[in-house]
Coordinates of C-alpha atoms in Angstrom, one line a residue:
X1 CA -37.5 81.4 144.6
X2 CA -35.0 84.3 144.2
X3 CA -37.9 86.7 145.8
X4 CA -38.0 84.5 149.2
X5 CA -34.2 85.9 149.6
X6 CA -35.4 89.5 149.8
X7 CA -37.9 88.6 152.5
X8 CA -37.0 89.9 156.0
X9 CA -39.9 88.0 157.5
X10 CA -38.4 86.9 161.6
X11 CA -35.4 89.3 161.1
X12 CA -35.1 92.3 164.1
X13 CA -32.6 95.5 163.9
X14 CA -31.9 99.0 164.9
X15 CA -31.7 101.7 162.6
X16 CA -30.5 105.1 164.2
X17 CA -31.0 108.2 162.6
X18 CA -34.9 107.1 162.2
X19 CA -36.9 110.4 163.3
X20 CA -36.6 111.4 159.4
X21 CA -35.3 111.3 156.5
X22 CA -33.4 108.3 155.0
X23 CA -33.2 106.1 158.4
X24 CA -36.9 106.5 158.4
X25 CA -37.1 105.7 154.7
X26 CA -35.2 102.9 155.4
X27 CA -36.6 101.5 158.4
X28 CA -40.2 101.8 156.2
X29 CA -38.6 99.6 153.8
X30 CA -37.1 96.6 156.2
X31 CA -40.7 96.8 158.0
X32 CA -42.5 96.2 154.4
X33 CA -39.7 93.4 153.9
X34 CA -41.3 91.5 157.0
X35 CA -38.5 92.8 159.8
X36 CA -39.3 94.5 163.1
X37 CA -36.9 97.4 163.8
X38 CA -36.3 99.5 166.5
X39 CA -35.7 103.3 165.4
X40 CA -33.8 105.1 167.8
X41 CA -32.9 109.0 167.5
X42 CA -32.9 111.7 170.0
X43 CA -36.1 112.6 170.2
X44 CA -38.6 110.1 171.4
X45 CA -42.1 111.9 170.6
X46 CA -40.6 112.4 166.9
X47 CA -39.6 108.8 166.9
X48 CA -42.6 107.7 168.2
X49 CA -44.5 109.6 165.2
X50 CA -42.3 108.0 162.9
X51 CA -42.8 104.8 164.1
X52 CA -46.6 104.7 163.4
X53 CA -46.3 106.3 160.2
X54 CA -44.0 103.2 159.1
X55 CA -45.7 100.4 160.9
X56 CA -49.1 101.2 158.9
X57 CA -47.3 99.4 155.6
X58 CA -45.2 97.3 157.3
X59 CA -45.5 93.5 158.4
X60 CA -43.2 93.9 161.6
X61 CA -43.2 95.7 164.3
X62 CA -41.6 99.3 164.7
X63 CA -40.5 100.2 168.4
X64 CA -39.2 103.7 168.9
X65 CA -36.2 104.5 171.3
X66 CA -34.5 107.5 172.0
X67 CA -30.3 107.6 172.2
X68 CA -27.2 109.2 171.5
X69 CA -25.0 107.9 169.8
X70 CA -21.9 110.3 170.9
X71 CA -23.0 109.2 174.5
X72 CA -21.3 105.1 174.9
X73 CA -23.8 104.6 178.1
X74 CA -26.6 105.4 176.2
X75 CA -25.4 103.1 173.6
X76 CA -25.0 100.6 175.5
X77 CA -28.6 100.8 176.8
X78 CA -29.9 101.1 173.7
X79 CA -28.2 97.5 172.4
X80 CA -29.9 96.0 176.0
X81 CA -33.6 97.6 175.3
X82 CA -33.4 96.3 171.6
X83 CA -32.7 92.8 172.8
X84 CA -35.0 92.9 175.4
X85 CA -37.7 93.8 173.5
X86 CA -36.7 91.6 170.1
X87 CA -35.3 88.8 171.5
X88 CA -32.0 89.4 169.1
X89 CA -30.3 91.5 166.3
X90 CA -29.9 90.5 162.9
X91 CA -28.8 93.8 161.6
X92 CA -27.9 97.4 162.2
X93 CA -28.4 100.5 160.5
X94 CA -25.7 103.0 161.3
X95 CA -27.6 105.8 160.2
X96 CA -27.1 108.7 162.2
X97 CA -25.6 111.9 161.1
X98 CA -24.1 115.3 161.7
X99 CA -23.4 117.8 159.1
X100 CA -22.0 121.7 160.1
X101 CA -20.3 124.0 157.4
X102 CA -17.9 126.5 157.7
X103 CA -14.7 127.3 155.8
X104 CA -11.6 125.2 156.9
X105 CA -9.8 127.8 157.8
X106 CA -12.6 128.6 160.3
X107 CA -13.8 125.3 161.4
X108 CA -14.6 125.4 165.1
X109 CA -13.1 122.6 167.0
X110 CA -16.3 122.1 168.8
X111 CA -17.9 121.4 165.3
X112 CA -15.2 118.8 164.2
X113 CA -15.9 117.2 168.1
X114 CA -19.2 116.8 167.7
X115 CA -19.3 115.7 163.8
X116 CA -16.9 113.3 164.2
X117 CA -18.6 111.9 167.3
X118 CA -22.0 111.6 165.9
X119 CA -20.7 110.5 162.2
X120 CA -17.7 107.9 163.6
X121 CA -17.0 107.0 167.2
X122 CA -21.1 106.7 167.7
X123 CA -21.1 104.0 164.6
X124 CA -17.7 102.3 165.4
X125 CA -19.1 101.4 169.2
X126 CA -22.3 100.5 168.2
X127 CA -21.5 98.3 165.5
X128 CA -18.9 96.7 168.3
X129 CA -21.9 96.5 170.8
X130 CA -24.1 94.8 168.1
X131 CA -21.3 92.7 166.5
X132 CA -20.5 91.4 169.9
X133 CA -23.8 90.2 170.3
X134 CA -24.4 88.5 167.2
X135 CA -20.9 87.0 167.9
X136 CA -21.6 85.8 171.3
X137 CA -24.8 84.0 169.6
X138 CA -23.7 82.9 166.2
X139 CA -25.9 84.9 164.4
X140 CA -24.9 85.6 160.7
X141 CA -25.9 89.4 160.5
X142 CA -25.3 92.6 158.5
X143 CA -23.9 95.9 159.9
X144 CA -24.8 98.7 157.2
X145 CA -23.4 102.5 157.8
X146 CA -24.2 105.0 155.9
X147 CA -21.4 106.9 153.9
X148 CA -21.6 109.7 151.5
X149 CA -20.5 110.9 148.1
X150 CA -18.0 113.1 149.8
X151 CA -16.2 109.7 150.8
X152 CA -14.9 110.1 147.1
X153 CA -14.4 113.6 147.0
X154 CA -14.1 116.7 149.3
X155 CA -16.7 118.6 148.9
X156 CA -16.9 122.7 150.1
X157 CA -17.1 123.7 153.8
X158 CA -17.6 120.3 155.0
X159 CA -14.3 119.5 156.4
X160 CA -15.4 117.2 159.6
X161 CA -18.0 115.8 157.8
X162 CA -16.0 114.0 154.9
X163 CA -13.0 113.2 157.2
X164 CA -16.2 111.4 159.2
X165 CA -17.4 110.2 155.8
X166 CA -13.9 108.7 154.9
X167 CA -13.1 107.3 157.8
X168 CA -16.6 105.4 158.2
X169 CA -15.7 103.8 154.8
X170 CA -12.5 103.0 156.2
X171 CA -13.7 101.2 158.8
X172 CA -16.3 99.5 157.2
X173 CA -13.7 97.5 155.2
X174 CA -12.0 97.0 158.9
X175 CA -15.1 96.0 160.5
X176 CA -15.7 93.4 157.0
X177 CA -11.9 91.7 157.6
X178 CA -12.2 91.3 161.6
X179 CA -15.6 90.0 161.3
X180 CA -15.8 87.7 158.2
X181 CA -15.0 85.0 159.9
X182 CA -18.2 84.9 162.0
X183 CA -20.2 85.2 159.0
X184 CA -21.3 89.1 159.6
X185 CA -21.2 90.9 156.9
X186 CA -20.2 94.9 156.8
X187 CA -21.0 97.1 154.0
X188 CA -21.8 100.9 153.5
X189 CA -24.7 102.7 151.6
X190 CA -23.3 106.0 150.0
X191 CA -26.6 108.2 148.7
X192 CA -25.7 110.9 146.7
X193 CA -27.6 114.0 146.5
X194 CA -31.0 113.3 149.0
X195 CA -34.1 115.6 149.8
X196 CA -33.2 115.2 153.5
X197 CA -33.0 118.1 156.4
X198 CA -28.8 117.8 155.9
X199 CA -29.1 119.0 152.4
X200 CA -31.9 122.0 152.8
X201 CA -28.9 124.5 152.8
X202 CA -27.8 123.1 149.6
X203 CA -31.7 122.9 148.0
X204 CA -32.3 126.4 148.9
X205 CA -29.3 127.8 147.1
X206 CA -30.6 128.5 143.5
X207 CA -27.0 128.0 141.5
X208 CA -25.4 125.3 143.9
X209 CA -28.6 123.4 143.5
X210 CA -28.9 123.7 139.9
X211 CA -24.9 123.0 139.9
X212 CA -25.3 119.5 141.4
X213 CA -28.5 118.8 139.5
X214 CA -27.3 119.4 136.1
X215 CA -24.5 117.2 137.0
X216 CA -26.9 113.9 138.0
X217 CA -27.6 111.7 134.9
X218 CA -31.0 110.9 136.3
X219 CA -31.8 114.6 136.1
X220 CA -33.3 114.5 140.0
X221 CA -32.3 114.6 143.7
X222 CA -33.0 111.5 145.3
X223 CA -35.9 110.9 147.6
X224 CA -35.7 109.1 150.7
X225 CA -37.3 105.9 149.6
X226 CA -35.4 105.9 147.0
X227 CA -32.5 104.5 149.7
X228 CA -35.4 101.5 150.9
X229 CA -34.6 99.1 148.6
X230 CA -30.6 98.9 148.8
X231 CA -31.3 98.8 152.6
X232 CA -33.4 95.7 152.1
X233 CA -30.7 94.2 150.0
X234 CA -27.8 94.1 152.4
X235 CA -30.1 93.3 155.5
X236 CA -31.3 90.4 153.2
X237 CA -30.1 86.8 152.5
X238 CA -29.8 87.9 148.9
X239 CA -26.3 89.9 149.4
X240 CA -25.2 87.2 151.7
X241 CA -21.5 87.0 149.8
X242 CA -21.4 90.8 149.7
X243 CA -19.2 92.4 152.5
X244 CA -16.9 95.0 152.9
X245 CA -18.4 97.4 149.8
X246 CA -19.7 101.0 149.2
X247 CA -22.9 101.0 147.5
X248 CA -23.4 104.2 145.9
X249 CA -26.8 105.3 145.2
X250 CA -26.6 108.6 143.5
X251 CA -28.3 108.8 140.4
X252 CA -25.5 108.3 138.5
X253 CA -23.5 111.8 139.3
X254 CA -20.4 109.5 139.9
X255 CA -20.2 108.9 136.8
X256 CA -20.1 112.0 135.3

Protein backbone atom coordinates (compact mmCIF):
# COMPACT_ATOMS: atom_id res chain seq x y z
CA UNK A 1 0.00 0.00 0.00
CA UNK A 2 1.30 3.42 -1.14
CA UNK A 3 -0.13 4.84 2.39
CA UNK A 4 2.26 2.42 4.47
CA UNK A 5 5.24 4.57 2.76
CA UNK A 6 4.07 7.72 4.53
CA UNK A 7 4.01 5.94 7.90
CA UNK A 8 6.80 7.04 10.34
CA UNK A 9 5.75 4.42 12.76
CA UNK A 10 9.63 3.19 14.67
CA UNK A 11 11.36 6.38 13.04
CA UNK A 12 13.17 9.01 15.86
CA UNK A 13 14.58 12.71 14.92
CA UNK A 14 15.33 16.09 16.13
CA UNK A 15 13.64 19.01 14.88
CA UNK A 16 15.23 22.40 16.18
CA UNK A 17 13.43 25.39 16.06
CA UNK A 18 10.32 23.52 17.83
CA UNK A 19 9.20 26.03 20.68
CA UNK A 20 6.77 27.55 17.83
CA UNK A 21 5.89 28.11 14.77
CA UNK A 22 6.70 25.81 11.79
CA UNK A 23 9.31 23.35 13.68
CA UNK A 24 6.49 22.85 16.00
CA UNK A 25 4.02 22.47 13.20
CA UNK A 26 6.29 20.09 11.86
CA UNK A 27 7.32 18.10 14.65
CA UNK A 28 3.06 17.74 15.26
CA UNK A 29 3.04 16.33 11.92
CA UNK A 30 6.00 13.47 12.12
CA UNK A 31 4.45 12.62 15.74
CA UNK A 32 0.90 11.99 13.98
CA UNK A 33 3.00 10.03 11.22
CA UNK A 34 4.01 7.50 14.12
CA UNK A 35 7.77 9.13 14.76
CA UNK A 36 9.07 10.21 18.18
CA UNK A 37 10.99 13.44 17.91
CA UNK A 38 12.95 15.40 20.11
CA UNK A 39 12.23 19.31 19.84
CA UNK A 40 15.06 21.19 20.86
CA UNK A 41 15.11 25.20 21.02
CA UNK A 42 16.41 27.52 23.57
CA UNK A 43 14.00 27.63 25.97
CA UNK A 44 13.15 24.51 27.79
CA UNK A 45 9.77 25.42 29.74
CA UNK A 46 8.50 26.70 26.15
CA UNK A 47 9.65 23.52 24.63
CA UNK A 48 8.32 21.56 27.19
CA UNK A 49 4.73 23.19 26.56
CA UNK A 50 5.17 22.52 23.09
CA UNK A 51 5.90 19.13 23.51
CA UNK A 52 2.60 18.21 25.35
CA UNK A 53 0.52 20.20 23.10
CA UNK A 54 1.97 17.90 20.11
CA UNK A 55 2.15 14.51 21.88
CA UNK A 56 -1.76 14.74 22.59
CA UNK A 57 -2.41 13.81 18.57
CA UNK A 58 0.51 12.06 18.06
CA UNK A 59 1.51 8.26 18.19
CA UNK A 60 5.27 8.83 19.27
CA UNK A 61 6.83 10.22 21.74
CA UNK A 62 7.86 14.04 21.95
CA UNK A 63 10.99 14.82 24.31
CA UNK A 64 11.89 18.43 24.72
CA UNK A 65 15.62 19.69 24.89
CA UNK A 66 16.91 22.86 25.09
CA UNK A 67 20.18 23.97 22.70
CA UNK A 68 21.94 26.37 20.69
CA UNK A 69 22.64 25.82 17.77
CA UNK A 70 25.40 28.81 17.25
CA UNK A 71 27.06 27.05 20.38
CA UNK A 72 29.10 23.51 18.65
CA UNK A 73 29.31 22.05 22.46
CA UNK A 74 25.89 22.37 22.98
CA UNK A 75 25.36 20.69 19.72
CA UNK A 76 27.15 18.11 20.31
CA UNK A 77 25.28 17.30 23.52
CA UNK A 78 22.24 17.63 22.08
CA UNK A 79 23.09 14.68 19.18
CA UNK A 80 24.36 12.52 22.54
CA UNK A 81 20.86 13.23 24.69
CA UNK A 82 18.77 12.43 21.43
CA UNK A 83 20.51 9.06 21.11
CA UNK A 84 20.43 8.36 24.51
CA UNK A 85 17.11 8.79 24.86
CA UNK A 86 15.91 7.23 21.16
CA UNK A 87 18.22 4.77 20.71
CA UNK A 88 19.05 6.33 17.04
CA UNK A 89 18.35 9.15 14.41
CA UNK A 90 16.50 8.58 11.30
CA UNK A 91 16.09 12.24 10.50
CA UNK A 92 16.77 15.83 11.25
CA UNK A 93 14.97 18.93 10.99
CA UNK A 94 17.19 21.86 10.62
CA UNK A 95 14.75 24.26 11.53
CA UNK A 96 16.02 26.95 13.47
CA UNK A 97 16.11 30.51 12.52
CA UNK A 98 17.20 34.03 12.82
CA UNK A 99 15.80 36.93 11.04
CA UNK A 100 17.01 40.88 11.87
CA UNK A 101 16.26 43.86 9.34
CA UNK A 102 18.08 46.76 8.72
CA UNK A 103 19.15 48.53 5.45
CA UNK A 104 22.40 47.17 3.96
CA UNK A 105 24.05 49.99 4.11
CA UNK A 106 23.51 49.84 7.95
CA UNK A 107 23.67 46.28 8.68
CA UNK A 108 25.45 45.67 12.07
CA UNK A 109 28.13 43.17 11.86
CA UNK A 110 26.91 41.76 15.02
CA UNK A 111 23.50 41.00 13.21
CA UNK A 112 25.14 39.28 10.15
CA UNK A 113 27.35 37.17 13.05
CA UNK A 114 24.63 36.07 14.71
CA UNK A 115 22.18 35.36 11.55
CA UNK A 116 24.50 33.56 9.84
CA UNK A 117 25.40 31.52 12.96
CA UNK A 118 21.97 30.54 13.83
CA UNK A 119 20.75 30.17 9.98
CA UNK A 120 24.10 28.24 8.58
CA UNK A 121 27.13 27.22 10.65
CA UNK A 122 24.37 25.84 13.54
CA UNK A 123 22.72 23.55 10.50
CA UNK A 124 25.95 22.71 8.62
CA UNK A 125 27.44 21.04 12.11
CA UNK A 126 24.55 19.52 13.15
CA UNK A 127 23.64 17.92 10.07
CA UNK A 128 27.62 16.63 10.17
CA UNK A 129 26.96 15.46 13.82
CA UNK A 130 23.76 13.65 12.75
CA UNK A 131 25.11 12.41 9.36
CA UNK A 132 28.04 10.95 11.14
CA UNK A 133 25.96 9.02 13.16
CA UNK A 134 23.64 7.54 10.74
CA UNK A 135 26.93 6.83 8.80
CA UNK A 136 28.72 5.21 11.51
CA UNK A 137 25.42 2.87 11.79
CA UNK A 138 24.26 2.44 8.23
CA UNK A 139 21.16 4.04 8.68
CA UNK A 140 19.48 5.35 5.49
CA UNK A 141 18.12 8.81 6.88
CA UNK A 142 16.96 12.19 5.72
CA UNK A 143 18.49 15.56 6.73
CA UNK A 144 15.75 18.43 5.86
CA UNK A 145 16.73 22.30 6.45
CA UNK A 146 14.61 24.74 6.10
CA UNK A 147 15.20 27.50 3.31
CA UNK A 148 13.21 30.36 2.23
CA UNK A 149 11.75 32.18 -0.69
CA UNK A 150 14.38 34.76 -0.42
CA UNK A 151 16.78 31.73 -1.57
CA UNK A 152 15.37 32.87 -5.09
CA UNK A 153 15.25 36.35 -4.61
CA UNK A 154 16.64 39.16 -2.31
CA UNK A 155 14.14 40.44 -0.56
CA UNK A 156 14.33 44.23 1.42
CA UNK A 157 16.49 44.75 4.60
CA UNK A 158 17.23 41.14 5.03
CA UNK A 159 20.74 41.02 3.87
CA UNK A 160 22.21 38.26 6.44
CA UNK A 161 19.22 36.44 6.28
CA UNK A 162 19.13 35.54 2.39
CA UNK A 163 22.95 35.18 2.12
CA UNK A 164 22.09 32.52 5.20
CA UNK A 165 19.07 31.41 3.01
CA UNK A 166 21.30 30.94 -0.09
CA UNK A 167 23.95 29.47 1.31
CA UNK A 168 21.74 26.67 3.22
CA UNK A 169 20.45 25.76 -0.27
CA UNK A 170 23.93 25.66 -1.33
CA UNK A 171 24.85 23.26 0.92
CA UNK A 172 22.10 21.20 0.89
CA UNK A 173 22.99 20.12 -2.70
CA UNK A 174 26.67 19.65 -1.08
CA UNK A 175 25.54 17.71 1.83
CA UNK A 176 23.12 15.50 -1.08
CA UNK A 177 26.59 14.70 -3.36
CA UNK A 178 28.95 13.85 -0.25
CA UNK A 179 26.34 11.74 1.27
CA UNK A 180 24.45 9.82 -1.47
CA UNK A 181 26.44 7.27 -1.29
CA UNK A 182 25.43 6.14 2.25
CA UNK A 183 21.92 6.28 1.22
CA UNK A 184 21.01 9.74 3.25
CA UNK A 185 19.16 11.72 1.60
CA UNK A 186 19.37 15.90 1.89
CA UNK A 187 16.69 18.08 0.73
CA UNK A 188 15.37 21.59 1.84
CA UNK A 189 11.67 22.91 2.55
CA UNK A 190 11.32 26.58 1.30
CA UNK A 191 7.77 27.98 2.86
CA UNK A 192 6.81 31.10 1.45
CA UNK A 193 4.95 33.60 3.11
CA UNK A 194 4.09 31.82 6.94
CA UNK A 195 2.00 33.20 9.97
CA UNK A 196 5.11 32.71 12.11
CA UNK A 197 6.82 35.22 14.95
CA UNK A 198 9.65 35.95 11.94
CA UNK A 199 7.06 37.40 9.76
CA UNK A 200 4.83 39.57 12.49
CA UNK A 201 6.81 42.78 11.19
CA UNK A 202 5.71 42.05 7.82
CA UNK A 203 1.81 41.10 8.92
CA UNK A 204 1.46 44.19 10.80
CA UNK A 205 2.51 46.44 7.95
CA UNK A 206 -0.90 47.18 6.19
CA UNK A 207 0.56 47.87 2.35
CA UNK A 208 3.62 45.34 2.53
CA UNK A 209 1.16 42.72 3.79
CA UNK A 210 -1.39 43.38 1.26
CA UNK A 211 1.69 43.64 -1.30
CA UNK A 212 2.74 40.02 -0.81
CA UNK A 213 -0.81 38.80 -0.37
CA UNK A 214 -2.12 40.02 -3.61
CA UNK A 215 0.79 38.51 -5.13
CA UNK A 216 0.00 34.58 -3.71
CA UNK A 217 -2.28 32.63 -6.16
CA UNK A 218 -3.84 30.98 -3.25
CA UNK A 219 -4.98 34.34 -1.96
CA UNK A 220 -3.61 33.41 1.83
CA UNK A 221 -0.48 33.37 4.03
CA UNK A 222 0.41 30.07 4.97
CA UNK A 223 -0.23 28.54 8.29
CA UNK A 224 2.14 26.47 10.09
CA UNK A 225 0.57 23.10 9.52
CA UNK A 226 0.33 23.85 6.35
CA UNK A 227 4.37 22.93 6.30
CA UNK A 228 3.36 19.17 8.26
CA UNK A 229 2.79 17.38 5.49
CA UNK A 230 5.91 18.14 3.11
CA UNK A 231 7.87 17.43 6.36
CA UNK A 232 6.29 14.01 6.57
CA UNK A 233 7.16 13.45 2.93
CA UNK A 234 10.86 13.70 2.98
CA UNK A 235 11.25 12.05 6.56
CA UNK A 236 9.23 9.27 4.89
CA UNK A 237 10.09 6.12 2.74
CA UNK A 238 7.84 7.71 0.09
CA UNK A 239 10.64 10.35 -1.22
CA UNK A 240 13.27 7.81 -0.76
CA UNK A 241 14.82 8.74 -4.48
CA UNK A 242 14.43 12.43 -3.75
CA UNK A 243 17.69 14.21 -2.56
CA UNK A 244 19.31 17.19 -3.05
CA UNK A 245 15.94 19.45 -3.91
CA UNK A 246 14.19 22.70 -2.68
CA UNK A 247 10.58 22.14 -2.06
CA UNK A 248 8.90 25.21 -2.17
CA UNK A 249 5.68 25.55 -0.41
CA UNK A 250 4.42 29.01 -1.02
CA UNK A 251 1.10 29.11 -2.31
CA UNK A 252 2.05 29.49 -5.56
CA UNK A 253 3.65 33.26 -5.36
CA UNK A 254 6.59 31.74 -7.27
CA UNK A 255 4.85 31.56 -9.88
CA UNK A 256 3.57 34.70 -10.38
Amino acid sequence: MILDKFSLAGKRGIVTGAGSGIGKAMAGGLLEAGASVVIAGRTLDRLQKSAREISAGGQGKAVAMAADVTDPESIKALVERAIAELGELDFLFNNAGAIFRAPTEDFPQKEWDRVLAVNLTGPFLLAQKVARHMIGRGIKGSIVNTSSLLTVFGGKTVSAYAASKGGLTQLTKTMCNDWGKYGIRVNAIAPGWVKTDLTGALRQDPGRFREITERIPLGRWADPEDLAGVAVFLASEASNYITGQVLFVDGGYLAM
